[in-house]
Coordinates of C-alpha atoms in Angstrom, one line a residue:
M1 CA 1.7 -46.1 97.9
T2 CA 5.4 -45.1 97.1
S3 CA 6.5 -45.0 93.6
T4 CA 9.7 -47.2 92.5
I5 CA 11.8 -44.0 91.6
E6 CA 10.6 -42.5 95.0
R7 CA 12.3 -45.7 96.4
I8 CA 15.3 -45.3 94.8
D9 CA 15.8 -42.2 95.5
Y10 CA 15.6 -42.4 99.3
L11 CA 17.8 -45.6 99.0
L12 CA 20.7 -43.5 97.3
K13 CA 20.7 -40.8 100.7
D14 CA 21.7 -43.6 102.5
D15 CA 25.4 -43.3 103.3
S16 CA 25.4 -46.1 105.5
M17 CA 27.6 -48.0 102.9
P18 CA 28.4 -48.0 99.3
S19 CA 25.7 -46.2 97.4
M20 CA 24.9 -49.7 95.4
I21 CA 20.6 -50.4 94.4
L22 CA 20.0 -53.6 93.1
L23 CA 16.9 -53.6 90.3
D24 CA 15.7 -57.1 90.2
G25 CA 12.8 -58.1 87.7
S26 CA 12.2 -61.0 85.7
W27 CA 12.9 -60.9 81.9
G28 CA 10.5 -58.9 79.8
S29 CA 8.9 -57.0 83.0
G30 CA 9.9 -53.6 81.3
K31 CA 13.2 -52.6 83.6
T32 CA 14.6 -51.3 80.7
H33 CA 11.8 -49.5 79.3
F34 CA 11.8 -48.0 82.5
I35 CA 15.2 -47.2 82.7
K36 CA 15.3 -45.2 79.7
N37 CA 12.0 -43.7 79.8
K38 CA 11.7 -43.1 83.9
L39 CA 14.4 -43.2 85.7
E40 CA 16.7 -41.7 83.2
P41 CA 14.8 -38.5 82.6
H42 CA 14.2 -38.2 86.4
F43 CA 17.8 -38.0 87.2
K44 CA 18.6 -35.5 84.2
K45 CA 15.9 -33.3 85.2
K46 CA 17.3 -33.3 89.1
S47 CA 20.8 -32.5 86.7
I48 CA 22.5 -35.6 87.7
K49 CA 24.7 -37.0 84.7
V50 CA 23.6 -40.8 83.9
V51 CA 25.9 -43.4 82.5
F52 CA 24.0 -46.2 81.4
F53 CA 24.8 -49.6 79.1
S54 CA 24.4 -53.5 79.4
L55 CA 26.2 -55.6 80.9
Y56 CA 25.5 -58.4 77.7
G57 CA 28.4 -59.6 76.0
V58 CA 31.2 -58.2 78.3
S59 CA 33.8 -60.8 78.5
D60 CA 35.9 -59.8 81.3
L61 CA 36.5 -57.1 84.0
N62 CA 38.8 -55.0 81.5
D63 CA 36.2 -55.3 78.8
F64 CA 33.8 -53.5 81.5
R65 CA 36.3 -51.0 81.9
C66 CA 36.6 -49.8 78.4
K67 CA 33.0 -49.8 77.7
L68 CA 32.2 -47.8 81.1
S69 CA 34.9 -45.7 80.0
S70 CA 33.4 -45.0 76.6
A71 CA 30.2 -44.3 78.0
Y72 CA 31.5 -42.1 80.1
L73 CA 32.9 -40.2 77.8
A74 CA 30.0 -40.5 75.0
N75 CA 27.9 -38.8 78.0
N76 CA 30.9 -36.0 78.4
P77 CA 31.4 -34.2 75.4
D78 CA 34.7 -31.7 77.2
V79 CA 36.4 -35.3 78.4
S80 CA 36.0 -37.0 75.3
K81 CA 37.8 -34.1 73.3
L82 CA 40.9 -34.7 75.5
A83 CA 40.4 -38.5 74.4
D84 CA 40.0 -37.5 70.5
S85 CA 43.4 -35.4 71.3
V86 CA 45.4 -38.0 72.8
N87 CA 44.7 -40.1 69.5
G88 CA 45.7 -37.0 67.6
I89 CA 49.3 -37.3 69.3
A90 CA 49.3 -40.9 68.3
V91 CA 48.5 -40.6 64.7
S92 CA 51.7 -37.4 64.5
L93 CA 53.9 -39.6 66.4
G94 CA 53.5 -42.4 63.6
K95 CA 54.0 -39.7 60.7
I96 CA 57.0 -38.1 62.3
F97 CA 58.7 -41.8 63.3
G98 CA 57.7 -43.2 59.9
E99 CA 55.3 -46.3 59.1
N100 CA 58.1 -48.8 60.1
T101 CA 57.8 -47.8 63.7
S102 CA 54.4 -47.3 64.0
G103 CA 53.5 -50.2 65.5
S104 CA 56.4 -50.2 68.5
V105 CA 55.0 -46.7 68.8
G106 CA 51.2 -48.1 69.3
A107 CA 52.7 -50.8 71.5
A108 CA 53.7 -48.0 73.5
L109 CA 50.8 -46.1 73.5
S110 CA 48.4 -48.9 74.3
G111 CA 50.6 -49.6 77.3
M112 CA 50.3 -46.0 78.3
A113 CA 46.7 -46.3 77.7
G114 CA 46.3 -49.0 80.1
M115 CA 48.5 -47.3 83.0
A116 CA 46.0 -43.7 82.0
Q117 CA 42.6 -45.9 82.1
H118 CA 43.0 -46.6 86.2
A119 CA 43.5 -43.1 86.6
F120 CA 40.6 -42.0 84.2
L121 CA 38.1 -44.8 86.1
A122 CA 39.7 -43.1 89.3
N123 CA 38.4 -39.8 88.7
M124 CA 35.2 -40.1 87.2
K125 CA 33.4 -38.6 89.5
D126 CA 29.7 -36.9 89.7
F127 CA 27.3 -39.2 87.8
T128 CA 25.1 -42.1 88.4
L129 CA 25.8 -45.2 86.7
I130 CA 23.1 -47.9 85.6
L131 CA 24.1 -51.2 84.1
D132 CA 21.7 -53.6 83.1
D133 CA 21.6 -57.4 82.1
L134 CA 23.7 -58.2 84.8
E135 CA 22.3 -62.1 84.9
R136 CA 23.6 -62.2 81.5
L137 CA 27.3 -62.2 82.4
S138 CA 29.0 -65.5 81.6
S139 CA 30.2 -66.6 84.7
K140 CA 29.9 -66.5 88.3
N141 CA 33.7 -64.9 88.8
L142 CA 32.8 -62.2 86.2
I143 CA 29.9 -60.9 88.2
K144 CA 31.6 -60.9 91.4
Q145 CA 34.3 -58.8 89.4
I146 CA 32.2 -56.5 88.3
L147 CA 30.3 -56.2 91.6
G148 CA 34.0 -55.6 93.4
E149 CA 34.4 -52.6 90.8
S150 CA 31.0 -51.1 91.1
I151 CA 31.5 -51.3 95.0
E152 CA 34.9 -50.1 94.7
L153 CA 33.6 -47.0 92.3
A154 CA 30.6 -46.3 94.6
D155 CA 33.0 -45.8 97.7
N156 CA 36.0 -44.1 96.3
N157 CA 34.6 -42.0 93.1
K158 CA 31.1 -41.8 95.4
I159 CA 29.0 -42.3 92.5
S160 CA 25.7 -43.8 92.4
V161 CA 25.5 -47.2 91.1
I162 CA 22.4 -49.5 90.6
I163 CA 22.3 -52.6 88.6
A164 CA 19.2 -54.2 86.8
A165 CA 19.0 -57.7 87.3
N166 CA 16.8 -60.8 86.7
T167 CA 18.1 -62.6 89.8
S168 CA 16.4 -65.3 89.2
Q169 CA 18.4 -66.6 86.4
I170 CA 21.7 -66.4 89.3
N171 CA 22.1 -69.3 91.1
D172 CA 24.5 -67.7 93.7
K173 CA 23.0 -64.8 95.7
N174 CA 25.5 -64.3 98.1
D175 CA 27.7 -61.8 96.7
L176 CA 24.5 -59.9 95.9
E177 CA 23.3 -59.5 99.5
K178 CA 26.3 -58.5 100.1
A179 CA 27.1 -55.8 97.4
F180 CA 24.0 -54.0 97.6
I181 CA 22.4 -51.3 100.3
D182 CA 19.3 -53.1 99.4
T183 CA 16.7 -54.6 96.7
V184 CA 13.9 -52.7 94.9
T185 CA 11.9 -55.7 93.0
Y186 CA 10.4 -54.2 89.6
R187 CA 7.2 -55.0 88.5
T188 CA 4.9 -53.0 86.1
T189 CA 1.2 -53.7 86.1
A190 CA -1.3 -54.8 83.6
E191 CA -2.6 -51.1 82.7
K192 CA 1.5 -49.8 82.8
M193 CA 2.4 -53.2 80.6
V194 CA -0.4 -52.0 77.6
D195 CA -0.1 -48.1 78.0
I196 CA 3.9 -49.4 76.7
A197 CA 2.7 -52.2 73.9
L198 CA 0.5 -49.5 72.3
E199 CA 3.2 -46.7 72.5
H200 CA 4.1 -47.1 68.9
T201 CA 1.3 -48.9 67.1
Q202 CA 0.3 -48.0 63.5
F203 CA -3.3 -48.0 63.7
N204 CA -5.7 -45.8 65.9
N205 CA -7.9 -48.5 66.3
I206 CA -5.9 -50.5 68.4
R207 CA -5.2 -47.6 71.2
S208 CA -8.6 -46.6 70.9
H209 CA -9.5 -51.0 72.0
K210 CA -7.2 -50.4 75.4
A211 CA -10.1 -51.6 77.4
L212 CA -10.3 -54.8 75.5
I213 CA -6.5 -55.6 75.2
L214 CA -6.1 -54.6 78.6
N215 CA -9.0 -57.2 79.5
E216 CA -6.9 -59.9 77.9
V217 CA -3.8 -59.2 79.5
K218 CA -5.6 -59.7 82.8
R219 CA -7.4 -62.5 82.1
L220 CA -4.5 -64.5 80.4
N221 CA -1.9 -63.1 83.5
F222 CA 0.8 -61.3 80.6
T223 CA 3.8 -60.6 82.7
N224 CA 6.5 -60.2 80.0
L225 CA 6.3 -57.0 78.1
R226 CA 8.3 -57.9 74.9
I227 CA 6.3 -60.8 74.4
L228 CA 3.0 -58.3 74.7
K229 CA 4.6 -55.9 72.5
R230 CA 5.7 -59.3 69.8
A231 CA 1.7 -59.6 70.2
I232 CA 0.5 -56.2 69.3
Y233 CA 2.8 -56.4 66.0
R234 CA 0.8 -59.0 65.4
L235 CA -2.7 -57.5 65.8
N236 CA -1.3 -54.1 63.9
R237 CA -0.8 -56.5 61.0
V238 CA -4.5 -57.9 61.1
F239 CA -6.1 -54.6 62.2
G240 CA -4.4 -52.9 58.7
D241 CA -7.3 -55.5 56.8
I242 CA -10.1 -54.7 59.4
D243 CA -9.6 -51.2 59.0
N244 CA -9.7 -51.4 55.1
N245 CA -13.0 -53.4 55.1
S246 CA -16.0 -51.4 55.5
D247 CA -18.3 -54.9 55.7
L248 CA -17.3 -56.3 58.6
D249 CA -19.0 -56.2 61.4
M250 CA -16.0 -53.9 63.1
D251 CA -16.8 -54.3 67.0
T252 CA -17.0 -58.2 66.8
S253 CA -13.9 -58.6 64.7
V254 CA -11.9 -56.6 67.0
K255 CA -12.7 -59.0 69.9
I256 CA -12.3 -61.9 67.8
V257 CA -8.8 -61.5 66.8
T258 CA -7.7 -59.5 70.2
S259 CA -8.8 -62.6 72.1
I260 CA -7.0 -65.2 69.3
V261 CA -3.8 -63.0 68.7
L262 CA -3.2 -62.6 72.5
S263 CA -3.8 -65.7 73.4
I264 CA -2.0 -68.1 70.7
C265 CA 1.3 -65.4 71.5
Y266 CA 1.0 -65.9 75.2
A267 CA 0.5 -69.6 75.3
H268 CA 3.6 -70.1 72.9
Y269 CA 6.1 -67.3 74.2
E270 CA 5.1 -66.7 77.8
A271 CA 3.6 -70.4 78.8
K272 CA 6.3 -71.9 76.5
L273 CA 3.6 -74.3 74.8
S274 CA 4.8 -75.9 71.8
T275 CA 3.3 -75.6 68.6
K276 CA 1.8 -78.9 68.2
T277 CA 0.0 -78.8 72.0
I278 CA -1.4 -75.2 70.6
K279 CA -2.6 -76.8 67.4
D280 CA -4.0 -80.0 69.1
N281 CA -6.3 -77.7 71.6
L282 CA -7.7 -75.6 69.4
P283 CA -11.2 -74.6 70.4
H284 CA -13.8 -75.5 68.0
S285 CA -16.8 -74.3 69.7
T286 CA -17.8 -71.6 72.3
R287 CA -16.9 -73.3 75.4
L288 CA -13.4 -75.2 75.3
H289 CA -13.9 -76.8 78.3
T290 CA -17.8 -78.4 77.0
Y291 CA -16.2 -79.6 73.5
V292 CA -12.5 -80.4 72.8
K293 CA -11.5 -84.0 72.3
E294 CA -9.7 -85.6 75.0
H295 CA -6.2 -86.1 73.8
K296 CA -3.4 -87.8 74.6
S297 CA 0.5 -87.2 73.5
E298 CA 3.0 -89.3 74.1
T299 CA 5.3 -86.3 74.0
E300 CA 3.6 -83.5 75.5
P301 CA 3.0 -83.6 79.4
E302 CA -0.4 -83.5 80.8
E303 CA -0.2 -80.1 82.5
N304 CA 0.7 -78.5 79.3
T305 CA -2.7 -79.7 77.7
K306 CA -4.3 -78.2 80.6
A307 CA -2.2 -75.2 80.5
A308 CA -3.1 -74.9 76.6
R309 CA -6.9 -75.4 77.3
R310 CA -6.8 -72.7 80.2
I311 CA -5.5 -70.6 77.9
F312 CA -7.7 -71.1 75.0
N313 CA -11.2 -70.4 76.8
L314 CA -12.8 -68.6 73.4
Q315 CA -16.0 -67.7 71.9
H316 CA -14.6 -68.5 68.4
S317 CA -13.3 -70.8 66.2
L318 CA -9.1 -71.6 65.5
N319 CA -6.8 -73.3 62.4
D320 CA -3.6 -74.0 62.1
E321 CA -3.0 -71.0 59.9
V322 CA -4.1 -68.5 62.5
V323 CA -1.8 -69.8 64.8
D324 CA 1.2 -70.0 61.9
F325 CA 0.6 -66.8 61.7
C326 CA 0.5 -65.9 65.8
I327 CA 4.1 -67.6 66.0
G328 CA 5.8 -65.8 63.3
D329 CA 6.0 -69.4 60.9
T330 CA 3.9 -67.5 58.5
L331 CA 4.4 -63.5 57.5
E332 CA 1.3 -62.7 55.5
I333 CA -2.2 -64.0 56.0
D334 CA -5.9 -63.0 54.7
A335 CA -7.1 -61.8 58.1
I336 CA -10.3 -61.4 57.0
E337 CA -11.0 -65.1 55.7
A338 CA -8.4 -67.1 58.4
F339 CA -9.8 -65.7 61.6
C340 CA -13.5 -66.0 59.9
L341 CA -14.7 -62.4 60.6
P342 CA -18.4 -62.0 60.8
K343 CA -19.5 -59.3 58.1
K344 CA -22.5 -56.2 59.3
S345 CA -25.7 -57.0 59.7
D346 CA -25.1 -60.7 58.5
P347 CA -26.5 -63.0 60.9
L348 CA -25.1 -66.2 58.6
S349 CA -21.4 -64.7 58.6
A350 CA -21.8 -64.2 62.5
L351 CA -23.1 -68.0 62.9
I352 CA -20.0 -69.8 60.9
S353 CA -17.9 -67.5 63.2
Y354 CA -19.6 -68.7 66.5
N355 CA -20.7 -65.5 67.4
Y356 CA -24.0 -65.8 68.3
L357 CA -23.9 -64.9 72.0
H358 CA -25.2 -61.5 71.2
M359 CA -28.0 -62.3 69.0
N360 CA -31.7 -62.1 70.9
E361 CA -33.7 -65.2 70.1
P362 CA -35.5 -64.1 66.7
E363 CA -32.0 -63.3 65.4
F364 CA -30.7 -66.5 66.6
I365 CA -33.7 -68.5 64.5
E366 CA -33.2 -66.5 61.5
A367 CA -29.7 -67.1 61.2
T368 CA -30.0 -71.1 61.8
E369 CA -32.7 -71.0 59.0
K370 CA -30.1 -69.1 56.7
L371 CA -26.9 -71.7 57.9
Q372 CA -29.6 -74.6 56.4
S373 CA -30.2 -72.8 53.3
F374 CA -26.9 -72.1 52.9
I375 CA -25.7 -76.0 53.4
K376 CA -28.4 -77.2 50.9
S377 CA -28.1 -75.0 48.2
Y378 CA -26.3 -75.5 44.8
E379 CA -25.0 -71.6 44.3
K380 CA -21.3 -71.1 43.6
E381 CA -20.2 -70.3 47.0
N382 CA -16.4 -70.1 49.1
Y383 CA -15.5 -73.6 49.7
A384 CA -14.0 -72.6 53.3
M385 CA -17.1 -70.9 54.5
W386 CA -19.7 -73.8 53.5
I387 CA -17.5 -77.0 54.9
R388 CA -17.5 -74.1 58.2
A389 CA -21.1 -74.3 58.0
C390 CA -21.2 -77.8 57.8
D391 CA -19.6 -77.9 60.5
V392 CA -21.3 -74.9 63.1
A393 CA -24.4 -76.6 61.7
L394 CA -23.3 -80.4 63.2
Y395 CA -22.0 -78.7 66.5
L396 CA -25.1 -77.0 67.4
S397 CA -26.9 -80.0 66.5
K398 CA -24.9 -82.0 68.7
F399 CA -25.9 -79.2 71.6
Q400 CA -29.7 -79.1 70.7
F401 CA -29.5 -75.5 69.7
I402 CA -31.1 -76.8 66.4
D403 CA -33.4 -79.6 65.6
W404 CA -31.4 -80.4 62.4
P405 CA -30.4 -84.4 62.8
R406 CA -26.9 -85.0 62.7
N407 CA -26.9 -87.8 60.1
E408 CA -29.1 -85.5 58.1
I409 CA -26.8 -82.8 58.0
L410 CA -23.7 -85.6 57.1
N411 CA -26.3 -86.8 54.5
V412 CA -26.9 -82.9 52.7
S413 CA -23.0 -82.5 53.3
R414 CA -22.3 -85.7 51.4
D415 CA -24.7 -84.7 48.4
V416 CA -23.7 -81.2 47.8
I417 CA -20.1 -81.6 48.2
L418 CA -20.6 -83.9 45.4
K419 CA -22.7 -81.7 42.8
K420 CA -22.0 -77.7 44.1
T421 CA -19.6 -75.6 42.2
F422 CA -17.1 -73.5 44.3
A423 CA -15.4 -70.5 43.8
P424 CA -11.4 -70.7 42.7
I425 CA -10.0 -71.7 45.8
S426 CA -6.1 -70.8 46.7
T427 CA -3.3 -73.3 45.2
G428 CA -2.0 -73.4 48.8
G429 CA -5.1 -75.4 49.8
L430 CA -7.0 -74.9 53.2
R431 CA -6.2 -75.6 56.5
L432 CA -9.1 -75.9 58.7
R433 CA -10.1 -78.2 61.9
F434 CA -13.2 -80.0 62.3
S435 CA -14.9 -80.8 65.4
D436 CA -16.8 -83.7 63.4
D437 CA -14.6 -86.6 62.4
E438 CA -17.1 -87.3 59.9
L439 CA -17.4 -84.1 58.0
Q440 CA -13.4 -84.5 58.2
K441 CA -13.3 -87.5 56.4
I442 CA -16.1 -86.0 53.8
H443 CA -13.9 -82.8 53.4
E444 CA -10.3 -85.3 52.8
D445 CA -12.7 -87.5 50.6
N446 CA -13.5 -84.7 47.9
F447 CA -11.3 -81.7 48.4
E448 CA -8.6 -82.6 45.6
R449 CA -11.3 -82.8 43.7
V450 CA -12.4 -79.9 44.6
Q451 CA -10.0 -78.0 44.5
I452 CA -9.1 -78.8 40.8
A453 CA -12.6 -78.2 39.7
S454 CA -12.3 -74.6 41.4
Q455 CA -8.8 -74.6 39.6
K456 CA -10.3 -75.6 36.0
E457 CA -12.8 -72.3 36.4
K458 CA -10.1 -69.7 37.4
V459 CA -7.8 -71.3 34.5
D460 CA -10.3 -71.3 32.2
A461 CA -10.6 -67.5 32.4
F462 CA -7.1 -66.8 32.6
T463 CA -6.0 -69.1 29.1
S464 CA -9.0 -67.0 27.4
R465 CA -6.7 -64.1 28.1
M466 CA -3.8 -65.7 27.6
K467 CA -4.8 -66.4 24.1
K468 CA -4.7 -62.8 23.2
S469 CA -1.4 -61.9 24.3
W470 CA 0.8 -63.5 27.3
L471 CA 2.2 -60.2 28.4
S472 CA -1.3 -58.8 29.6
V473 CA -1.4 -62.0 31.6
E474 CA 2.1 -62.3 33.0
D475 CA 1.7 -60.2 36.1
E476 CA -1.5 -62.2 37.0
A477 CA 0.3 -65.6 36.3
K478 CA 3.3 -64.6 38.2
Q479 CA 0.7 -63.6 41.4
Q480 CA -1.8 -66.4 40.6
F481 CA 0.1 -69.1 39.2
N482 CA 3.6 -69.2 39.9
N483 CA 4.3 -72.8 40.4
L484 CA 2.9 -72.8 36.4
E485 CA -0.6 -74.9 37.6
F486 CA -2.3 -73.6 34.8
L487 CA -0.3 -76.1 32.4
Q488 CA -2.4 -79.1 33.3
F489 CA -5.0 -77.4 31.6
I490 CA -3.6 -76.7 28.4
S491 CA -3.3 -78.6 25.3
G492 CA -0.7 -78.6 22.2
E493 CA -3.6 -77.3 20.4
F494 CA -4.4 -74.6 22.7
F495 CA -0.6 -73.7 22.8
K496 CA -0.5 -73.8 18.6
D497 CA -3.1 -70.9 18.8
C498 CA -1.1 -69.1 21.4
I499 CA 2.0 -68.8 18.9
L500 CA 0.0 -67.9 16.2
R501 CA -1.2 -64.9 17.9
W502 CA 1.4 -64.0 20.0
D503 CA 4.6 -61.7 18.9
I504 CA 8.3 -62.1 19.5
H505 CA 8.2 -60.0 22.7
N506 CA 5.1 -62.1 23.7
I507 CA 7.0 -65.8 23.1
N508 CA 10.4 -64.3 24.7
A509 CA 8.3 -63.1 28.0
F510 CA 6.4 -66.4 28.5
E511 CA 10.1 -68.2 27.7
Q512 CA 11.5 -66.2 30.7
Y513 CA 8.6 -67.0 33.0
I514 CA 9.3 -70.5 32.0
Y515 CA 12.8 -70.8 32.5
E516 CA 12.8 -68.8 36.2
R517 CA 10.0 -71.5 37.5
I518 CA 11.8 -74.7 36.3
N519 CA 12.2 -75.9 39.7
S520 CA 9.0 -75.4 40.4
I521 CA 6.8 -77.5 37.4
D522 CA 5.2 -80.4 39.0
S523 CA 5.4 -84.1 37.6
S524 CA 1.7 -84.3 36.9
Y525 CA 2.3 -81.5 33.7
W526 CA 4.9 -84.4 31.8
L527 CA 1.9 -85.0 29.7
N528 CA 0.8 -81.5 28.9
L529 CA 4.5 -80.4 28.6
N530 CA 5.2 -82.9 26.2
E531 CA 2.4 -82.2 24.3
I532 CA 3.0 -78.5 23.9
V533 CA 6.9 -79.4 22.8
G534 CA 5.5 -81.7 19.9
T535 CA 3.4 -78.7 18.9
L536 CA 6.3 -76.1 18.8
E537 CA 8.7 -78.7 16.8
E538 CA 6.0 -79.2 14.0
Y539 CA 5.6 -75.5 13.6
I540 CA 8.9 -74.6 13.8
E541 CA 9.3 -76.7 10.8
N542 CA 7.1 -74.7 9.0
E543 CA 7.9 -71.1 10.2
Q544 CA 9.1 -68.8 7.3
E545 CA 10.0 -65.9 10.2
K546 CA 13.5 -66.4 11.4
L547 CA 13.4 -64.1 14.1
K548 CA 10.1 -65.7 15.5
R549 CA 10.9 -69.2 14.5
G550 CA 14.9 -68.5 16.3
I551 CA 13.0 -67.2 19.6
L552 CA 10.0 -70.5 19.0
S553 CA 13.1 -72.8 19.2
V554 CA 14.6 -71.1 22.3
L555 CA 11.0 -71.6 24.4
C556 CA 11.4 -75.2 22.3
G557 CA 14.3 -76.1 24.1
T558 CA 13.2 -74.7 28.0
L559 CA 10.6 -77.0 27.6
K560 CA 12.4 -79.7 26.7
N561 CA 14.1 -79.1 30.1
A562 CA 11.6 -78.8 31.9
C563 CA 10.0 -82.1 30.1
N564 CA 13.4 -84.3 30.9
K565 CA 13.5 -82.6 34.8
V566 CA 9.9 -83.7 35.7
H567 CA 10.4 -87.2 33.9
S568 CA 13.7 -87.9 35.7

């Protein structure tokens, strides 16, 4: 099959009309990458000089001529030296005639430059001119003018001209048909797109799974190289977490994140689906077409919903946090937790991740037994994993994978959530999606209480260290309690114990920490703050060391300001 370069070479030999070729391809198809990495090196290997620039931002014909002249000079050092000499003459004339006449000299030289430019353009020969982004010019008239100028250069100067464009974005194509010898349509294969997208990836692990990425690219019918590169960039970030965690089932984890990230990026950037449409159609089960609630939206066309369901034919669950990361609304993510990645030789983890299709029957039975025990257990667990386990059990019950009745699962979930102690939960909370409405209600009714209880346990461990020295926990406070959440758990009496132990450096550092976060203090902390202020005022009255008393007074003033701010 004739390659794109072979076709261009063949057409450039046609001398029946000015040597101009249109390279047509959609946005993101890889035209510019092809020109820079394939076409330019091909011409240079044949000792053909190339002048290449984008027409994006060109405002008029004169601007085009200036850009062409600059690009030509940049590729011809000898001519560039001559231009520098002319510029040196202008500077010298300014010095000779004095500063007061330099403006007149400049104006005269500018007029000379205009005439010189036409002569300069007329004498440019022996090169191939490649122009990109024709469709981005501001008007039909400017497109016509630049095509005319290019034809004149090709005809009179005997140079070859190749113009790259996305013609689907040009309404009037009459001028295109008249200007070019022929059109070469640029299309890239899925294999080439993946190769290009993986060129500068950070982790070898991604490149080693090229076949997996390629399968997804073909399934989704990716056509935009820029969007694929964007998706690979997101994968880089997630693969970093996977590479650094030896406990994960590596192959399964890679399959999960590859399918999820590529699907969401394709849906949002190439299929142009809104964030709302994507989130409304997230799969909650192994096969979206077998289990997704019907969603009727007043603002989203029905075809968008169908498109989303076609794209998300995934074998695992998703959540809003993952979507936000893939579309760039969230820059950081705990990939292991958010993607619910399975651990090595852990059938329970695999089951909670909806990754049971690779199990045999005995492994599946073992996994479901562990799932049931895990849900019923009162031992301290990760809340997100436990509530997902409940959701998975309800799904498996619905489709008769297991014999555990739905009502019994819900009753156990209600009982355990009231009595179980969970590991500390992030202060940002969790963004979970449920396949069962009843379980979602159980979660919503109890989550705030669960979060506060888990947070208190975390704070208790923190405050026991804080009492000894603020400086020893300051970094931890900035990372874990940037919004001063621990204030809701400490009393005036506790704080009195702190300042009895702290030296002036600890007190000063604590005051700075509070001062920098006054705008982040929640109004629900007011009672605790007020009590701390009262304790401080009493302590200050009896403090004999003047330096410490002064620093405590500064702290007291900062806390009073915080009280007034949250109480107003």
